[in-house]
Each structure stands twice: as structure tokens, then as C-alpha cells.
Short mmCIF file of C-alpha atoms in Angstrom, two decimals:
data_model
loop_
_atom_site.label_atom_id
_atom_site.label_comp_id
_atom_site.label_asym_id
_atom_site.label_seq_id
_atom_site.Cartn_x
_atom_site.Cartn_y
_atom_site.Cartn_z
CA UNK A 1 119.94 97.69 65.55
CA UNK A 2 122.51 96.59 68.26
CA UNK A 3 122.40 97.76 71.25
CA UNK A 4 119.35 99.57 70.93
CA UNK A 5 115.34 99.18 71.98
CA UNK A 6 114.00 97.93 67.64
CA UNK A 7 110.34 98.94 67.20
CA UNK A 8 108.92 96.19 64.81
CA UNK A 9 105.42 97.58 63.09
CA UNK A 10 103.65 96.88 59.92
CA UNK A 11 103.56 99.08 56.94
CA UNK A 12 100.87 99.39 54.90
CA UNK A 13 101.23 103.03 53.27
CA UNK A 14 101.31 101.74 50.08
CA UNK A 15 98.50 99.28 50.16
CA UNK A 16 100.71 96.17 50.90
CA UNK A 17 101.97 95.18 54.41
CA UNK A 18 105.39 95.32 54.83
CA UNK A 19 107.53 94.95 58.16
CA UNK A 20 109.62 97.05 59.33
CA UNK A 21 111.61 98.13 62.26
CA UNK A 22 112.57 101.37 63.68
CA UNK A 23 114.28 103.01 66.85
CA UNK A 24 112.08 105.88 67.02
CA UNK A 25 108.80 104.62 67.81
CA UNK A 26 107.25 108.55 66.80
CA UNK A 27 107.49 107.53 63.40
CA UNK A 28 105.27 104.50 63.55
CA UNK A 29 102.14 106.43 61.92
CA UNK A 30 98.84 105.89 63.67
CA UNK A 31 96.03 104.95 60.93
CA UNK A 32 98.48 102.88 57.78
CA UNK A 33 100.92 101.44 60.06
CA UNK A 34 100.27 99.39 63.13
CA UNK A 35 103.48 97.69 65.46
CA UNK A 36 103.87 94.48 66.58
CA UNK A 37 106.07 94.75 69.31
CA UNK A 38 109.63 95.16 70.41
CA UNK A 39 112.83 93.57 70.30
CA UNK A 40 116.33 94.81 71.97
CA UNK A 41 119.41 93.25 70.41
CA UNK A 42 122.42 92.37 72.46
CA UNK A 43 124.72 90.97 69.86
CA UNK A 44 123.05 87.54 69.38
CA UNK A 45 120.81 87.71 72.09
CA UNK A 46 117.19 88.79 71.29
CA UNK A 47 114.85 90.38 74.32
CA UNK A 48 111.41 90.29 72.57
CA UNK A 49 108.02 91.52 74.11
CA UNK A 50 104.53 91.35 71.85
CA UNK A 51 103.20 94.56 72.71
CA UNK A 52 101.54 95.68 68.99
CA UNK A 53 97.95 96.81 68.88
CA UNK A 54 95.44 93.98 69.62
CA UNK A 55 92.24 95.17 69.26
CA UNK A 56 90.78 91.42 69.80
CA UNK A 57 87.85 91.70 72.33
CA UNK A 58 88.80 95.61 73.18
CA UNK A 59 86.54 97.01 74.87
CA UNK A 60 86.40 93.88 77.42
CA UNK A 61 90.07 93.59 77.95
CA UNK A 62 90.20 97.66 78.20
CA UNK A 63 87.22 97.13 81.28
CA UNK A 64 89.50 94.66 82.39
CA UNK A 65 92.77 96.50 82.62
CA UNK A 66 91.03 99.37 84.47
CA UNK A 67 89.67 96.89 86.76
CA UNK A 68 93.20 95.52 87.68
CA UNK A 69 95.25 98.85 87.50
CA UNK A 70 93.10 101.05 89.33
CA UNK A 71 89.79 99.41 90.42
CA UNK A 72 87.41 101.33 92.45
CA UNK A 73 88.79 104.63 91.96
CA UNK A 74 87.96 108.34 93.05
CA UNK A 75 87.82 110.84 90.52
CA UNK A 76 85.77 113.79 92.61
CA UNK A 77 84.48 114.19 95.81
CA UNK A 78 83.87 111.72 98.82
CA UNK A 79 85.90 114.16 101.27
CA UNK A 80 85.96 112.67 104.66
CA UNK A 81 85.85 114.90 107.46
CA UNK A 82 85.12 114.88 111.66
CA UNK A 83 81.86 116.16 113.32
CA UNK A 84 81.20 116.58 116.40
CA UNK A 85 83.62 113.94 118.37
CA UNK A 86 84.52 110.67 116.24
CA UNK A 87 81.48 111.08 113.97
CA UNK A 88 81.89 110.91 109.98
CA UNK A 89 80.79 112.96 107.56
CA UNK A 90 81.61 112.41 103.71
CA UNK A 91 80.39 114.64 100.59
CA UNK A 92 78.88 113.74 97.28
CA UNK A 93 81.39 111.52 95.37
CA UNK A 94 82.05 110.03 91.80
CA UNK A 95 83.89 107.34 91.06
CA UNK A 96 85.09 104.86 88.74
CA UNK A 97 85.09 100.87 88.57
CA UNK A 98 86.75 100.16 85.34
CA UNK A 99 84.76 102.10 82.87
CA UNK A 100 81.47 102.49 85.12
CA UNK A 101 80.58 105.90 86.62
CA UNK A 102 79.33 105.74 89.84
CA UNK A 103 77.72 108.54 91.97
CA UNK A 104 77.78 108.33 95.86
CA UNK A 105 75.98 110.61 97.75
CA UNK A 106 76.92 112.86 101.30
CA UNK A 107 77.12 110.88 104.59
CA UNK A 108 76.84 112.14 108.20
CA UNK A 109 76.71 109.41 110.70
CA UNK A 110 76.13 111.93 114.25
CA UNK A 111 72.99 112.41 115.55
CA UNK A 112 72.42 115.69 114.12
CA UNK A 113 72.47 114.29 110.96
CA UNK A 114 69.96 111.60 109.18
CA UNK A 115 71.98 109.75 110.91
CA UNK A 116 73.57 107.72 108.41
CA UNK A 117 75.32 104.11 108.73
CA UNK A 118 78.28 103.67 109.99
CA UNK A 119 79.22 99.54 109.72
CA UNK A 120 82.22 98.58 111.61
CA UNK A 121 84.16 95.38 110.82
CA UNK A 122 86.30 93.33 113.06
CA UNK A 123 86.54 89.77 114.31
CA UNK A 124 84.81 88.01 116.60
CA UNK A 125 86.04 85.04 118.90
CA UNK A 126 86.19 82.23 116.16
CA UNK A 127 87.98 84.63 113.81
CA UNK A 128 84.90 85.28 111.81
CA UNK A 129 84.45 88.88 110.36
CA UNK A 130 81.19 90.55 112.02
CA UNK A 131 79.82 93.88 110.63
CA UNK A 132 78.27 96.09 113.13
CA UNK A 133 76.10 99.24 112.13
CA UNK A 134 75.07 99.43 116.28
CA UNK A 135 77.28 100.84 119.41
CA UNK A 136 80.50 98.83 120.13
CA UNK A 137 81.79 99.38 123.42
CA UNK A 138 81.09 102.80 125.16
CA UNK A 139 81.00 103.93 120.80
CA UNK A 140 77.45 105.21 119.95
CA UNK A 141 76.06 104.05 116.40
CA UNK A 142 78.08 105.89 113.75
CA UNK A 143 80.94 107.02 116.27
CA UNK A 144 84.87 105.90 115.41
CA UNK A 145 85.84 103.62 118.71
CA UNK A 146 88.65 104.59 120.46
CA UNK A 147 88.86 101.82 122.86
CA UNK A 148 89.34 98.64 120.87
CA UNK A 149 91.78 97.34 118.13
CA UNK A 150 91.29 93.98 116.20
CA UNK A 151 92.46 90.54 116.65
CA UNK A 152 91.96 87.45 115.29
CA UNK A 153 90.10 86.52 118.34
CA UNK A 154 88.17 89.51 118.59
CA UNK A 155 88.72 92.85 119.78
CA UNK A 156 91.01 94.03 122.70
CA UNK A 157 91.82 97.29 124.39
CA UNK A 158 94.10 99.89 123.01
CA UNK A 159 96.45 100.42 125.98
CA UNK A 160 97.14 103.70 127.94
CA UNK A 161 99.07 106.53 126.02
CA UNK A 162 98.42 104.25 122.84
CA UNK A 163 96.47 104.89 119.89
CA UNK A 164 94.01 102.48 117.05
CA UNK A 165 93.82 102.97 113.29
CA UNK A 166 90.61 102.83 111.63
CA UNK A 167 90.12 102.58 108.07
CA UNK A 168 87.47 103.97 106.25
CA UNK A 169 86.49 103.11 103.44
CA UNK A 170 83.27 104.68 100.80
CA UNK A 171 81.13 101.99 99.36
CA UNK A 172 79.34 101.57 95.84
CA UNK A 173 76.26 102.46 97.32
CA UNK A 174 77.79 105.54 99.32
CA UNK A 175 77.52 104.39 102.90
CA UNK A 176 80.84 104.79 104.96
CA UNK A 177 82.21 101.42 106.78
CA UNK A 178 85.17 101.43 108.90
CA UNK A 179 87.90 98.56 109.58
CA UNK A 180 89.64 98.46 112.80
CA UNK A 181 93.36 98.07 112.85
CA UNK A 182 95.22 95.85 114.13
CA UNK A 183 97.37 97.44 116.79
CA UNK A 184 97.89 99.32 119.77
CA UNK A 185 100.73 101.75 119.06
CA UNK A 186 102.25 104.81 119.71
CA UNK A 187 101.69 107.87 117.79
CA UNK A 188 104.78 107.19 114.95
CA UNK A 189 104.23 103.77 114.71
CA UNK A 190 100.26 104.52 114.16
CA UNK A 191 101.11 106.91 111.36
CA UNK A 192 103.12 104.38 109.79
CA UNK A 193 100.40 101.27 109.59
CA UNK A 194 99.65 100.14 106.50
CA UNK A 195 95.52 98.63 105.68
CA UNK A 196 94.55 95.43 107.25
CA UNK A 197 93.52 92.26 105.31
CA UNK A 198 90.16 93.53 104.49
CA UNK A 199 86.46 91.79 104.45
CA UNK A 200 85.23 90.73 101.20
CA UNK A 201 82.32 92.76 101.38
CA UNK A 202 84.68 95.96 101.61
CA UNK A 203 87.58 94.91 99.46
CA UNK A 204 85.44 94.21 96.27
CA UNK A 205 82.81 96.99 96.60
CA UNK A 206 84.02 99.73 98.43
CA UNK A 207 87.38 102.34 98.31
CA UNK A 208 90.07 103.76 100.96
CA UNK A 209 88.81 107.31 101.95
CA UNK A 210 90.50 107.99 105.23
CA UNK A 211 93.27 106.44 107.81
CA UNK A 212 91.41 107.62 111.31
CA UNK A 213 94.01 107.51 114.27
CA UNK A 214 92.09 107.54 117.67
#
């Protein structure tokens, strides 16, 4: 049909495969018909998409689609909260990486907790990523800093009456990682700040759980 989307399919209902077309996709029966693609005809011009049923290596292809589109995805839990002053807790969580179900355990980085580890990520003077599980400036281990932001050549001081932004991630194994933001902001700009470039250990092994302004 001209000026309409045409769905191309194979009809095997009579025991012989017959190519057909319809403008109503809902008429393509699920068990004895299968789609090949769709065509939009605009006069003599055809717009063709090969979008039919493709079962070759279906499970692997579906897994790769989930990884590419959805990544490390939260199903439930993993709720972040502050405890005491700038310490963090997270609840038990259920996540999916592709078709793989991953359960994470609750965390408490405060002195009254286990305490669990908070890993900080920022650059050193040589532009290399640093992972720090201890103190940073006046901030104790497990505590979010309110002093510094990240630059390509190391940490810099957050300005007077300004805020830093810190990006909190839940790792596959449940522990918490924080990536320092890259600016010293007024509050409105801090609220609009976007996730910076991430180290591989965070990008490939965790999911964003919270944006912290301090």
C-alpha cells in the first residue's frame, strides 16, 4: 500500500510458505506466520527495515541486547540514606546484568556500622585515577567529603558558599563507590551537573545509586 507502513511476513498456515503483506500487524498470527520486516512506500521510493523474527543464537543475542540497552539495572532495594554526618547506608538490593540476577547486601559506612568500605575515586597530579578507601582531607573513612572536587591534575578546594557534587554507585559485590564531581558550584548548577567520565572499575561494575550535593 502506498503512503502506509506495510508489514511483510510469511504465512505457513496452509503448509506452504507464502510471502504476504499487511498494514495491520496485529493480523499476523503468532504460531504459523512470522515477520520478515516492514516497508513504507512513498510513490516509487521504498523505505525498508529488516526487522523480522531472528532466532539465530537467540539467547546470546537477547543477553547482549539487555547489556547494551539496560546495563546494570536495579530491580528493587539499593536505597541510599545519610547516617550521622555524611556517612552512608544502602539497603539490600536486587539488580540484573543482562539476564543475570545479582543480589547486593546492605551497607553502613558509619563508625556505628560494621563499618563497610566506601571507595573514593578522583585523579592524582599525573591524571591517573586514585581509589581511596581511607580518609580524604578532614573527611573520615566512609564519609562523603565536603571539601574537594576533582580536576585532571588532582583535587581542588570547593569554593566558599559553593557545593561539590559526588556520584554514588553500588558495585556488583554490594560495596559503595563515590566518584568526585568536577566542579565547584552554586546550588542551582550543582543540581544540573551531569555524571563525569568514570573509571573502568565503576563504569563496568556498578550502577548509579545517588547524586550527593555537599
